Structures are given as structure tokens and as C-alpha cells.
mmCIF file of N, CA, C and O in Angstrom:
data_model
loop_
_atom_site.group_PDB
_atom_site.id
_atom_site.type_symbol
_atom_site.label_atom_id
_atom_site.label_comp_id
_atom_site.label_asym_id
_atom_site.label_seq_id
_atom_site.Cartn_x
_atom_site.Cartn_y
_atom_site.Cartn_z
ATOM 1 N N UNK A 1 -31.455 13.722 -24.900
ATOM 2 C CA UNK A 1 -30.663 14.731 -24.212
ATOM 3 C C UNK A 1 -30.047 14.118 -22.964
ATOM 4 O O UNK A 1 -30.719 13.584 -22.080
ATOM 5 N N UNK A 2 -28.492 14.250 -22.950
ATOM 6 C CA UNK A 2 -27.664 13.542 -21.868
ATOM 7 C C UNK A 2 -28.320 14.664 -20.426
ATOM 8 O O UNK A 2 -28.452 15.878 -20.579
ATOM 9 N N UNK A 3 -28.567 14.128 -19.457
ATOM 10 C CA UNK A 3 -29.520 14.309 -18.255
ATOM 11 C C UNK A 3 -28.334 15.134 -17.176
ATOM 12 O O UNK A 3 -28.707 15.869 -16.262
ATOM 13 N N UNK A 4 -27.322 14.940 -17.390
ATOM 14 C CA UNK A 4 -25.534 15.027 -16.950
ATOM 15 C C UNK A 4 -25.120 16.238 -17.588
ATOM 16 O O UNK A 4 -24.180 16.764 -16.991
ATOM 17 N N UNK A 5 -25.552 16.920 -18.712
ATOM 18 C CA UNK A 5 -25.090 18.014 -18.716
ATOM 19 C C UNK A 5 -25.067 19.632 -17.727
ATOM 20 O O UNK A 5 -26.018 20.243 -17.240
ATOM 21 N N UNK A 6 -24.064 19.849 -17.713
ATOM 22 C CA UNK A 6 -24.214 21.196 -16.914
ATOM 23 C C UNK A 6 -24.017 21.040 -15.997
ATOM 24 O O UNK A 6 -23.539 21.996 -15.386
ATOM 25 N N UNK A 7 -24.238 19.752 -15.253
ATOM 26 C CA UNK A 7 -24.401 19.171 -13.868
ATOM 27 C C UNK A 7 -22.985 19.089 -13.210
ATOM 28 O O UNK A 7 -22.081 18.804 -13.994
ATOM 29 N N UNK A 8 -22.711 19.248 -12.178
ATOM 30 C CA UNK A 8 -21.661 18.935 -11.271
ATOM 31 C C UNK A 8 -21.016 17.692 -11.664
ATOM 32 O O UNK A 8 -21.851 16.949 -12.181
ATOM 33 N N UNK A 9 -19.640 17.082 -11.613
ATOM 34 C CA UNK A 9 -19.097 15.828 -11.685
ATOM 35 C C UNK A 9 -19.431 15.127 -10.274
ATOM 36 O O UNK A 9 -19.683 13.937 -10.085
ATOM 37 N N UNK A 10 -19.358 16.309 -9.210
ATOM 38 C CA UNK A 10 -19.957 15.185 -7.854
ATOM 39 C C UNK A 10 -20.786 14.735 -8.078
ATOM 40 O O UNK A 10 -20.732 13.527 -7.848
ATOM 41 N N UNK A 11 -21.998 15.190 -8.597
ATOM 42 C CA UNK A 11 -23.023 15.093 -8.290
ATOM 43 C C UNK A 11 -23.325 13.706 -9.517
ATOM 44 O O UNK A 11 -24.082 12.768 -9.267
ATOM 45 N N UNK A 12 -22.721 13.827 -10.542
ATOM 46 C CA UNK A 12 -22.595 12.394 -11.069
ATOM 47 C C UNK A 12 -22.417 11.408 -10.775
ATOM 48 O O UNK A 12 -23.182 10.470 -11.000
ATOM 49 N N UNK A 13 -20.747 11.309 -9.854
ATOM 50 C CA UNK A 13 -20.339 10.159 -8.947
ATOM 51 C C UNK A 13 -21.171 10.496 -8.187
ATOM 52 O O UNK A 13 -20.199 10.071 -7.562
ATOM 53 N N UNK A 14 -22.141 10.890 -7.413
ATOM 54 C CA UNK A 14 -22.549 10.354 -6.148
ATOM 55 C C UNK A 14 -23.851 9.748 -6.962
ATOM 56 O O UNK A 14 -24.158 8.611 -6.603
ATOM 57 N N UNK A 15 -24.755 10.395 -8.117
ATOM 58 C CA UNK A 15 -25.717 9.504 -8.281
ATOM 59 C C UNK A 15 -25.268 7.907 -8.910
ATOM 60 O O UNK A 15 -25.941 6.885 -8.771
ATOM 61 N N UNK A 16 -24.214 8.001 -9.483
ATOM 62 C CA UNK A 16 -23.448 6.327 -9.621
ATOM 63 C C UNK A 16 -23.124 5.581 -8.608
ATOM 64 O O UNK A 16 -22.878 4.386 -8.774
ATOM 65 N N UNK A 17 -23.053 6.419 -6.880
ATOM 66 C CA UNK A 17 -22.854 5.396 -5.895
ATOM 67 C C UNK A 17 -21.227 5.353 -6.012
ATOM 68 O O UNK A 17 -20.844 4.390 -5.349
ATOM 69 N N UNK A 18 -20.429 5.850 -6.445
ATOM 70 C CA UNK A 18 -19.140 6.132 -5.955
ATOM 71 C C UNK A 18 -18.441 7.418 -5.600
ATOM 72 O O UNK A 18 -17.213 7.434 -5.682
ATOM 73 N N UNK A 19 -18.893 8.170 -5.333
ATOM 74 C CA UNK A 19 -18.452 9.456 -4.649
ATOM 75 C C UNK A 19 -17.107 9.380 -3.914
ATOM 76 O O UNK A 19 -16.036 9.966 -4.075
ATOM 77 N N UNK A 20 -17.666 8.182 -2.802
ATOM 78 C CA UNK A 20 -16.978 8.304 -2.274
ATOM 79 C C UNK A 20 -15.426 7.551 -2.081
ATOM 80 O O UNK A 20 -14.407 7.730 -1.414
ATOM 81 N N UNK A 21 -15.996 6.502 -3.217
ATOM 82 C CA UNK A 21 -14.907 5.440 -3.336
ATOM 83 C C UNK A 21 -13.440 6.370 -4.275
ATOM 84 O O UNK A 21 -12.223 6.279 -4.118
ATOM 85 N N UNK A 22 -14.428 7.373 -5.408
ATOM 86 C CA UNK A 22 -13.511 8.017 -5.932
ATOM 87 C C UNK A 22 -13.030 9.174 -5.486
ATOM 88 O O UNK A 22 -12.313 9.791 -6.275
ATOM 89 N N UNK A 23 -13.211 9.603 -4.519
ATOM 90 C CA UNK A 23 -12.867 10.507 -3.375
ATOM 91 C C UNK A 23 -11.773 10.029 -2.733
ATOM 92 O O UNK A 23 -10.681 10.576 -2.884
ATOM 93 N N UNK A 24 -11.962 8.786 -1.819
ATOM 94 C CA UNK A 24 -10.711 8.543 -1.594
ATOM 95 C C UNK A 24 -9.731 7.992 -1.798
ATOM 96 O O UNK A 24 -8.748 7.849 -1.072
ATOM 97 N N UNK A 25 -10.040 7.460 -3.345
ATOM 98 C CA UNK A 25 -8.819 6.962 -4.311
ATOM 99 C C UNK A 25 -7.848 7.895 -4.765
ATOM 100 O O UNK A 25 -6.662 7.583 -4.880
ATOM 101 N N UNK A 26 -8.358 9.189 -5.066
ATOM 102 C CA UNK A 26 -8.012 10.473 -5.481
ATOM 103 C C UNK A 26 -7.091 10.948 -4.386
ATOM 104 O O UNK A 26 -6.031 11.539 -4.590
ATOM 105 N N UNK A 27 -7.705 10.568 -2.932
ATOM 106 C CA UNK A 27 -6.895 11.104 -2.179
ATOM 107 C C UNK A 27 -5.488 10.749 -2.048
ATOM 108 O O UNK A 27 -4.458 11.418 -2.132
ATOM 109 N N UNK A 28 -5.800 9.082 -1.741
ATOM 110 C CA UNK A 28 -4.463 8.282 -1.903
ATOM 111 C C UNK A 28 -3.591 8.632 -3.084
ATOM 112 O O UNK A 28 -2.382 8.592 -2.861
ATOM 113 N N UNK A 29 -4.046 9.025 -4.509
ATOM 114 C CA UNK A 29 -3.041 8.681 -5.441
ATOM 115 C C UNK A 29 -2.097 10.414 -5.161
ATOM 116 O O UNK A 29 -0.928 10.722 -5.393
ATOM 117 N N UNK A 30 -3.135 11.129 -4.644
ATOM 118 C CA UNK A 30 -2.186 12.734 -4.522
ATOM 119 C C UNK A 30 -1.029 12.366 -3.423
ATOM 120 O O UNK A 30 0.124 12.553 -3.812
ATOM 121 N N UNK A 31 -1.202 11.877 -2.131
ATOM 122 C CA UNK A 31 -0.491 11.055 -0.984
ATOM 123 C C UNK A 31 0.397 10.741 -1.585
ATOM 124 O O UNK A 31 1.285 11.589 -1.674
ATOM 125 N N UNK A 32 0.605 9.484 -2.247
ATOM 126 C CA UNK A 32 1.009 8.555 -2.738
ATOM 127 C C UNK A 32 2.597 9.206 -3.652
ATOM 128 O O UNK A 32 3.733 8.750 -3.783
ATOM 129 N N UNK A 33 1.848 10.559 -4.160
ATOM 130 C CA UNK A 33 2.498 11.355 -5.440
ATOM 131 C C UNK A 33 3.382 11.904 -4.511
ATOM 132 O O UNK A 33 4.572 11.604 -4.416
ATOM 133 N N UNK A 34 2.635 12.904 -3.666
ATOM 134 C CA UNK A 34 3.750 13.553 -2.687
ATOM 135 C C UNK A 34 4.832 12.533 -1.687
ATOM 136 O O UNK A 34 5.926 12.910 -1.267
ATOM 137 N N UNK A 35 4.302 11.366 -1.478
ATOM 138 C CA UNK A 35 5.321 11.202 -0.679
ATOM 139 C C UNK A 35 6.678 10.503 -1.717
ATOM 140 O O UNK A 35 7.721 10.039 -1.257
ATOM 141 N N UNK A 36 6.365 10.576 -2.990
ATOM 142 C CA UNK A 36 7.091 10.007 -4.284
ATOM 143 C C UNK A 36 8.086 11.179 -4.408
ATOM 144 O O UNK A 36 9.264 11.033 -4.734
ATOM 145 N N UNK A 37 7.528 12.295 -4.129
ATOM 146 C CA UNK A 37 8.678 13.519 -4.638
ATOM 147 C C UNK A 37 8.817 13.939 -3.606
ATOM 148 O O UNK A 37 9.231 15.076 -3.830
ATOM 149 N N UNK A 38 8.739 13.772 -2.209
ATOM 150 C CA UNK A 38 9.635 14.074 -1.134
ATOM 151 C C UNK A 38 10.760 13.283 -1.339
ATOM 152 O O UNK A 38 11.905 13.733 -1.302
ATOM 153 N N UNK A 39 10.407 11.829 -1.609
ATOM 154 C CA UNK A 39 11.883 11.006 -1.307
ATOM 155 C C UNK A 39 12.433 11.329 -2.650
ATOM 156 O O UNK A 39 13.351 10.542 -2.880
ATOM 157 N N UNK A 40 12.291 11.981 -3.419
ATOM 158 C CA UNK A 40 13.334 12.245 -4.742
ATOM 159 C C UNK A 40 14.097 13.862 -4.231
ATOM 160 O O UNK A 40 15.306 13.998 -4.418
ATOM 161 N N UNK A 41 13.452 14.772 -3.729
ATOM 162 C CA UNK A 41 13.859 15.848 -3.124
ATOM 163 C C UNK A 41 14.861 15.157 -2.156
ATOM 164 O O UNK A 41 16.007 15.353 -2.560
ATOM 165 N N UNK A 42 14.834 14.591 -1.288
ATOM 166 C CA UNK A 42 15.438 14.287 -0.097
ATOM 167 C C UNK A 42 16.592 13.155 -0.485
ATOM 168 O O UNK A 42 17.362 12.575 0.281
ATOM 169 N N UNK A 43 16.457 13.032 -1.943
ATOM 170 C CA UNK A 43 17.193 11.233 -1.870
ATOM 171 C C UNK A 43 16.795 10.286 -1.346
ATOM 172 O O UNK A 43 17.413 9.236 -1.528
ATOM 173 N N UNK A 44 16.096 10.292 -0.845
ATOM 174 C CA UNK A 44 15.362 8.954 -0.086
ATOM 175 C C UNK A 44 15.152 7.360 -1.159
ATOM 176 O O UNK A 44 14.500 7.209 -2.192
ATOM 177 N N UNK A 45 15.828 6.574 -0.538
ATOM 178 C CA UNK A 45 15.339 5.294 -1.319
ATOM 179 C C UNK A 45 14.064 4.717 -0.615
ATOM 180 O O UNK A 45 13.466 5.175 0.359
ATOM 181 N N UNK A 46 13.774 3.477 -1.434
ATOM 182 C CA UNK A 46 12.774 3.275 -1.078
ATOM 183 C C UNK A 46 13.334 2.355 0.625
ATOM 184 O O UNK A 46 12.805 2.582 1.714
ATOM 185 N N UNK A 47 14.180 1.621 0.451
ATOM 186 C CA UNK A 47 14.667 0.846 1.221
ATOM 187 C C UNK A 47 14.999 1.522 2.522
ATOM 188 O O UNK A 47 14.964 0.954 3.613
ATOM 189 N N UNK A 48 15.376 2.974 2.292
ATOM 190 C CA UNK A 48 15.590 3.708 3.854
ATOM 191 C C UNK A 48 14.662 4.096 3.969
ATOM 192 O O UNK A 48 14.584 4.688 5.046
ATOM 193 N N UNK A 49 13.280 4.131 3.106
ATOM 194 C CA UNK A 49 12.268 4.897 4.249
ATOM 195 C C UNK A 49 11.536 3.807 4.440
ATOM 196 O O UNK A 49 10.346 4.077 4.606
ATOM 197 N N UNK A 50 11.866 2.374 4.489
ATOM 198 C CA UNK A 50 11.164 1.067 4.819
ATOM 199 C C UNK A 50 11.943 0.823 6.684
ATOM 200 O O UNK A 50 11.431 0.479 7.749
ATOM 201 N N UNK A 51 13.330 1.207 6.289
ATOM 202 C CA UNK A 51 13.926 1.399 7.395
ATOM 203 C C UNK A 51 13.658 2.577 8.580
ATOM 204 O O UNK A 51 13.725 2.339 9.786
ATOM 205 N N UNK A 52 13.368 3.785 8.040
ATOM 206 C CA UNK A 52 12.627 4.763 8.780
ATOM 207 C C UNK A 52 11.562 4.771 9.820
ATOM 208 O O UNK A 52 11.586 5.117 11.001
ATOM 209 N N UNK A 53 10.513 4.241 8.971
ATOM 210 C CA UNK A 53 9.043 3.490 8.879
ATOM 211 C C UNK A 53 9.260 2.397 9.878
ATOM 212 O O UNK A 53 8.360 2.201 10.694
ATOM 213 N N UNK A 54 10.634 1.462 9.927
ATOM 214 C CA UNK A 54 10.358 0.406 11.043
ATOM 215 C C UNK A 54 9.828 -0.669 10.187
ATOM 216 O O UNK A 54 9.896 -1.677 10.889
ATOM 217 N N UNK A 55 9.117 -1.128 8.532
ATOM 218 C CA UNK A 55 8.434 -1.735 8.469
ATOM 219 C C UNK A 55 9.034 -2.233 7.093
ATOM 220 O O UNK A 55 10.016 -1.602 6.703
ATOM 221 N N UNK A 56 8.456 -3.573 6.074
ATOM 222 C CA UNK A 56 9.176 -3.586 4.967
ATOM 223 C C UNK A 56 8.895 -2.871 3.810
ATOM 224 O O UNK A 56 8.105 -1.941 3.649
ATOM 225 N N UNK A 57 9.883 -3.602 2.767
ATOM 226 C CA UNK A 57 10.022 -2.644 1.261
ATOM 227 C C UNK A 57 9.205 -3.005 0.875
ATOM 228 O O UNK A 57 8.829 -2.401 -0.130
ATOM 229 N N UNK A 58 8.352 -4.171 1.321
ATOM 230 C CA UNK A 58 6.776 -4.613 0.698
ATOM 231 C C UNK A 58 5.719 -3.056 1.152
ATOM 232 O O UNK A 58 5.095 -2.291 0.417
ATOM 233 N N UNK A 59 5.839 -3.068 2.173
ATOM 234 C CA UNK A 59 4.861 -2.250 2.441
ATOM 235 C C UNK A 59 4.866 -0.502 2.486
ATOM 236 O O UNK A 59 4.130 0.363 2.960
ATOM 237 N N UNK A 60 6.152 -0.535 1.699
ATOM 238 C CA UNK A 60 6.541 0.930 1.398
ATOM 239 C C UNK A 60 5.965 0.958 -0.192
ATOM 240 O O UNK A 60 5.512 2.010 -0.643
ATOM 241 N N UNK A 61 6.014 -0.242 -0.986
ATOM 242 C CA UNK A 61 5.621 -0.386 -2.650
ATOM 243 C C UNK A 61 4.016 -0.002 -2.148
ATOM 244 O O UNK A 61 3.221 0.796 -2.645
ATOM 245 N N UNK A 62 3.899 -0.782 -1.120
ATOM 246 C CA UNK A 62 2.184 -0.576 -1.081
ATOM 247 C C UNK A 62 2.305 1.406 -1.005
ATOM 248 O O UNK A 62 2.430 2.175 -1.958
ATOM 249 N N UNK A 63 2.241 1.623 -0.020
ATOM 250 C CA UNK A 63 2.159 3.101 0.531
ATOM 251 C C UNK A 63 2.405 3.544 -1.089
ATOM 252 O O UNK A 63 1.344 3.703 -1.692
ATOM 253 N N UNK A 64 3.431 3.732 -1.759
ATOM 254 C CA UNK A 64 3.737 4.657 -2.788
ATOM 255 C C UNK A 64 2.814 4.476 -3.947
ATOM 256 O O UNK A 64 2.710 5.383 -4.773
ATOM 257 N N UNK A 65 1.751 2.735 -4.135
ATOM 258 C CA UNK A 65 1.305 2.281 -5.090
ATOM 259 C C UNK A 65 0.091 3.704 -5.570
ATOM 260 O O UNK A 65 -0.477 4.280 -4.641
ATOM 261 N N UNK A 66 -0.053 3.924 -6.293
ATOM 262 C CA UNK A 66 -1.195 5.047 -6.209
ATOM 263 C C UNK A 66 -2.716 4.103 -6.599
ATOM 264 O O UNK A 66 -3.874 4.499 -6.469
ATOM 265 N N UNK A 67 -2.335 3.042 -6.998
ATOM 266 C CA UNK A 67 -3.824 2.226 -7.218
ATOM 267 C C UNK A 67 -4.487 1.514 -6.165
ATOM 268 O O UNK A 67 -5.653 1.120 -6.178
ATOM 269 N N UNK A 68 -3.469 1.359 -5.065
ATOM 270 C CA UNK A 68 -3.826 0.457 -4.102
ATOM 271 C C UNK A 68 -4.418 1.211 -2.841
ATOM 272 O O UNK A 68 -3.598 1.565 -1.994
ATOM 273 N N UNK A 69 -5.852 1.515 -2.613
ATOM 274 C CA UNK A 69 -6.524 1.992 -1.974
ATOM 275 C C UNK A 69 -6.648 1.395 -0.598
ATOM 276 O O UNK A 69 -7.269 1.914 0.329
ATOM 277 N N UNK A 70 -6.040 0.332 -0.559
ATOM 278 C CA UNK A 70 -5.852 -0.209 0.621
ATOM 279 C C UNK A 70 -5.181 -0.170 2.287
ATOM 280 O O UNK A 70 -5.300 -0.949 3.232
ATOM 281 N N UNK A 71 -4.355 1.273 2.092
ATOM 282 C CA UNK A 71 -3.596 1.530 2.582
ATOM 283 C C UNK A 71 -4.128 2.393 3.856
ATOM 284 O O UNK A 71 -4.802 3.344 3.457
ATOM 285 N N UNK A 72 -4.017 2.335 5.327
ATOM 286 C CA UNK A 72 -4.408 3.066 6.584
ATOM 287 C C UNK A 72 -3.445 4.236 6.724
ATOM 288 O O UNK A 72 -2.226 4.367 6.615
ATOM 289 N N UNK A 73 -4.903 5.373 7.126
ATOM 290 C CA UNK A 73 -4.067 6.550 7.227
ATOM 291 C C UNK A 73 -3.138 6.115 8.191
ATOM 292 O O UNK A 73 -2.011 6.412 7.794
ATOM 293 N N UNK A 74 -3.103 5.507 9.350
ATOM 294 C CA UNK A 74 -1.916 5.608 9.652
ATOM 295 C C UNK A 74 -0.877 5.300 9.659
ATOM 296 O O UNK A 74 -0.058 5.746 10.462
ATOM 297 N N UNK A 75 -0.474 3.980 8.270
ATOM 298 C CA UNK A 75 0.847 4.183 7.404
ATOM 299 C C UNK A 75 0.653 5.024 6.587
ATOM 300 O O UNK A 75 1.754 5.566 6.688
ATOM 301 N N UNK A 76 -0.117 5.892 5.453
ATOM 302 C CA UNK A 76 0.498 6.673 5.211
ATOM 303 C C UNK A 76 1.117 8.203 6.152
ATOM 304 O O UNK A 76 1.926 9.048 5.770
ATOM 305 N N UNK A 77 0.413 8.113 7.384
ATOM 306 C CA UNK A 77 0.975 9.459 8.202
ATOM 307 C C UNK A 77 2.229 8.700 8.590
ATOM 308 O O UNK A 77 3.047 9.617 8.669
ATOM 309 N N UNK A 78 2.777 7.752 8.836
ATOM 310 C CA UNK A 78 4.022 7.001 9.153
ATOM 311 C C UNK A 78 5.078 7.373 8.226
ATOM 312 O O UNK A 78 6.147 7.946 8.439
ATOM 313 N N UNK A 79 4.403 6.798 6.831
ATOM 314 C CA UNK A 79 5.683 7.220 5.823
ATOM 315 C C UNK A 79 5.933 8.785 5.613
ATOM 316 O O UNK A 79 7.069 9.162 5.323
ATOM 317 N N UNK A 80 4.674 9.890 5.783
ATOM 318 C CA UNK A 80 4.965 11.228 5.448
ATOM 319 C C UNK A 80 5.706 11.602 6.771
ATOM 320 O O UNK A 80 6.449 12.582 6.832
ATOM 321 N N UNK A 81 5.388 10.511 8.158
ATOM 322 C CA UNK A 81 6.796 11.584 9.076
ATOM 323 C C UNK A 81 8.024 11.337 8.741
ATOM 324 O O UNK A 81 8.934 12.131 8.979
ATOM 325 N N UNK A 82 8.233 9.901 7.991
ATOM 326 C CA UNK A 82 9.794 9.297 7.418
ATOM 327 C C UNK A 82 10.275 10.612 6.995
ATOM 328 O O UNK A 82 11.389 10.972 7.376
ATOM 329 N N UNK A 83 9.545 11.388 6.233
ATOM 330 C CA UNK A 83 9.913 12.184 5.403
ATOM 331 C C UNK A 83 10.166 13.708 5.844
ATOM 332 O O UNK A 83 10.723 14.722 5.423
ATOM 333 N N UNK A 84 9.560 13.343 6.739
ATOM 334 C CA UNK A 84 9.437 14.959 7.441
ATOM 335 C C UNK A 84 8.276 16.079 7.043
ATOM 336 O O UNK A 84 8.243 17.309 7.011
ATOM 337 N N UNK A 85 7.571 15.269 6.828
ATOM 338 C CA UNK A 85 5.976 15.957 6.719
ATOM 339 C C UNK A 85 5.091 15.208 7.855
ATOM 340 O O UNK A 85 5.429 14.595 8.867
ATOM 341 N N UNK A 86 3.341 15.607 7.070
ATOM 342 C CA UNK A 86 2.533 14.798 8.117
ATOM 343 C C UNK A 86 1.336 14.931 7.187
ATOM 344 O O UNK A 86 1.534 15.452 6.089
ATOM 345 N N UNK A 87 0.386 14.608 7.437
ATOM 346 C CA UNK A 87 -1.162 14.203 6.557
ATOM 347 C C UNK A 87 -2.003 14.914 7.060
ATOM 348 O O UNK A 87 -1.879 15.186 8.254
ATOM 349 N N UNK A 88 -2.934 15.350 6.434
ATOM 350 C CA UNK A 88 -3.539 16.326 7.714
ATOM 351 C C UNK A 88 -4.783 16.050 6.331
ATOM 352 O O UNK A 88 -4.738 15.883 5.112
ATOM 353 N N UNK A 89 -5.827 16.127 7.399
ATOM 354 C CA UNK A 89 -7.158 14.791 6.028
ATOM 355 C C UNK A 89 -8.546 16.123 7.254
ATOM 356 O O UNK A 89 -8.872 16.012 8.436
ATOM 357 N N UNK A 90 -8.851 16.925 6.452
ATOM 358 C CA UNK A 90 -9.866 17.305 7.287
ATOM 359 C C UNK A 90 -11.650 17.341 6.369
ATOM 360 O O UNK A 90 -11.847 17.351 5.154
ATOM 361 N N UNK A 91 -12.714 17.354 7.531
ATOM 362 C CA UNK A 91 -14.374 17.065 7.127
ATOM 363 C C UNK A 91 -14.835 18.626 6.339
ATOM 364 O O UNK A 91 -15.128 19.621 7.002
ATOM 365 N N UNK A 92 -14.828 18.601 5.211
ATOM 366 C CA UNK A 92 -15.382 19.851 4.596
ATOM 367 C C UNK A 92 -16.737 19.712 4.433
ATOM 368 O O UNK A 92 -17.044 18.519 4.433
ATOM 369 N N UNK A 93 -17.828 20.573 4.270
ATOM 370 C CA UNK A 93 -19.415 20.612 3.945
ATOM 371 C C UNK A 93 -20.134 19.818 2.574
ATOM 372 O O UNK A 93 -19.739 19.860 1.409
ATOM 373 N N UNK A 94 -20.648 19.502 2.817
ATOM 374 C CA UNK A 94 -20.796 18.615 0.804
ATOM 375 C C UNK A 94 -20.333 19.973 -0.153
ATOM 376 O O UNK A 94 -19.319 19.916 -0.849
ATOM 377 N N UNK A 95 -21.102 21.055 -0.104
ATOM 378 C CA UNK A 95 -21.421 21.925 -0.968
ATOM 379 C C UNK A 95 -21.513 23.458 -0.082
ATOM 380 O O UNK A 95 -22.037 23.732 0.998
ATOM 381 N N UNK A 96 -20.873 24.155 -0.917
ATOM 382 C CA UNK A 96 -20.815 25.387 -0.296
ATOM 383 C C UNK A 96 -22.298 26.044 0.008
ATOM 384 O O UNK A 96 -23.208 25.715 -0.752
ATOM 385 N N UNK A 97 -22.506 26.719 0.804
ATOM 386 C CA UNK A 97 -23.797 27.542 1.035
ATOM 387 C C UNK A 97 -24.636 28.495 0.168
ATOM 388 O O UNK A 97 -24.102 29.437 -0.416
ATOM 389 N N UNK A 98 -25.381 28.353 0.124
ATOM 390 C CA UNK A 98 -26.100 28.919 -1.297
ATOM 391 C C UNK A 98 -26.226 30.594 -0.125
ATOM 392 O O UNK A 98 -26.442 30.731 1.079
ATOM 393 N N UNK A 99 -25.962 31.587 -1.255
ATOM 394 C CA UNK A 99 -25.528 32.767 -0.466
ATOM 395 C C UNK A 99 -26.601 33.618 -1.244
ATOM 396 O O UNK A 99 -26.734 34.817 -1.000
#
């Protein structure tokens, strides 16, 4: 009998020891997505919001990459002001309160 049934998916990744790695991969690739369809809403190339940003088209491929976890919130809050947004990343409770 799989031990995982019924069970939470957090609670899977966290007993595998990546919770959190896939937490904030997840985060980046949603980031990553939105700031992909702002610049299609807006027209935005990639090249003017490298110009926006102040920084290069290398590091705008990074920002948009959704695999590349490598990226500091504060280029991606850089590229979402290019755009005319902002990031807003807040501390929620593990688990809601047992009521």
C-alpha cells in the first residue's frame, strides 16, 4: 500500500526534501509567464525591455527563462516595473489552522 495516498502533495515534497526548491521554481516559472504576456499585451520586445531594465538581452532571456531558477527577486521586480507592474512575494503559514 502506497504510504502517499490521500496525503497532501506538500507534504510529499517536503518529506522528499524539496518543498522548497519546488516552491520556488513554481514561483519563477508563473513570474516568468506573466512577465511573457505583459510584453505581448504591451508589444514589448525583448530588446526594449533589456533597454528599459538598463541591462542586456542576455539577461532579459534569463528573467523570461522559466527553468532558470537562478534569477534575484530583484531583477525580476526590475523587469515587472519595465512593464508596469511589480512582484509582491509575501510569508503565508505552512498550513491553515485546524478550526
Amino acid at each position: 500500500m502506497n504510504a502517499n495516498i490521500g496525503s497532501d502533495f506538500d507534504d510529499f515534497l517536503a518529506e522528499q526534501g524539496i518543498l522548497e526548491e519546488v516552491s520556488a521554481t513554481a514561483l519563477k516559472r508563473v513570474i516568468a509567464w506573466q512577465l511573457t504576456e505583459a510584453m505581448k499585451e504591451q508589444k514589448i520586445s525583448k530588446k526594449a525591455l533589456a533597454e528599459r531594465m538598463h541591462t542586456s538581452r542576455t539577461l532579459v532571456d534569463r528573467a523570461l527563462d522559466e527553468r532558470d531558477p537562478g534569477m534575484t527577486i530583484a531583477t525580476l521586480a526590475n523587469a515587472a516595473k519595465a512593464v508596469g507592474c511589480r512582484v509582491e512575494i509575501r510569508l503565508l503559514p505552512d498550513h491553515e489552522p485546524v478550526v
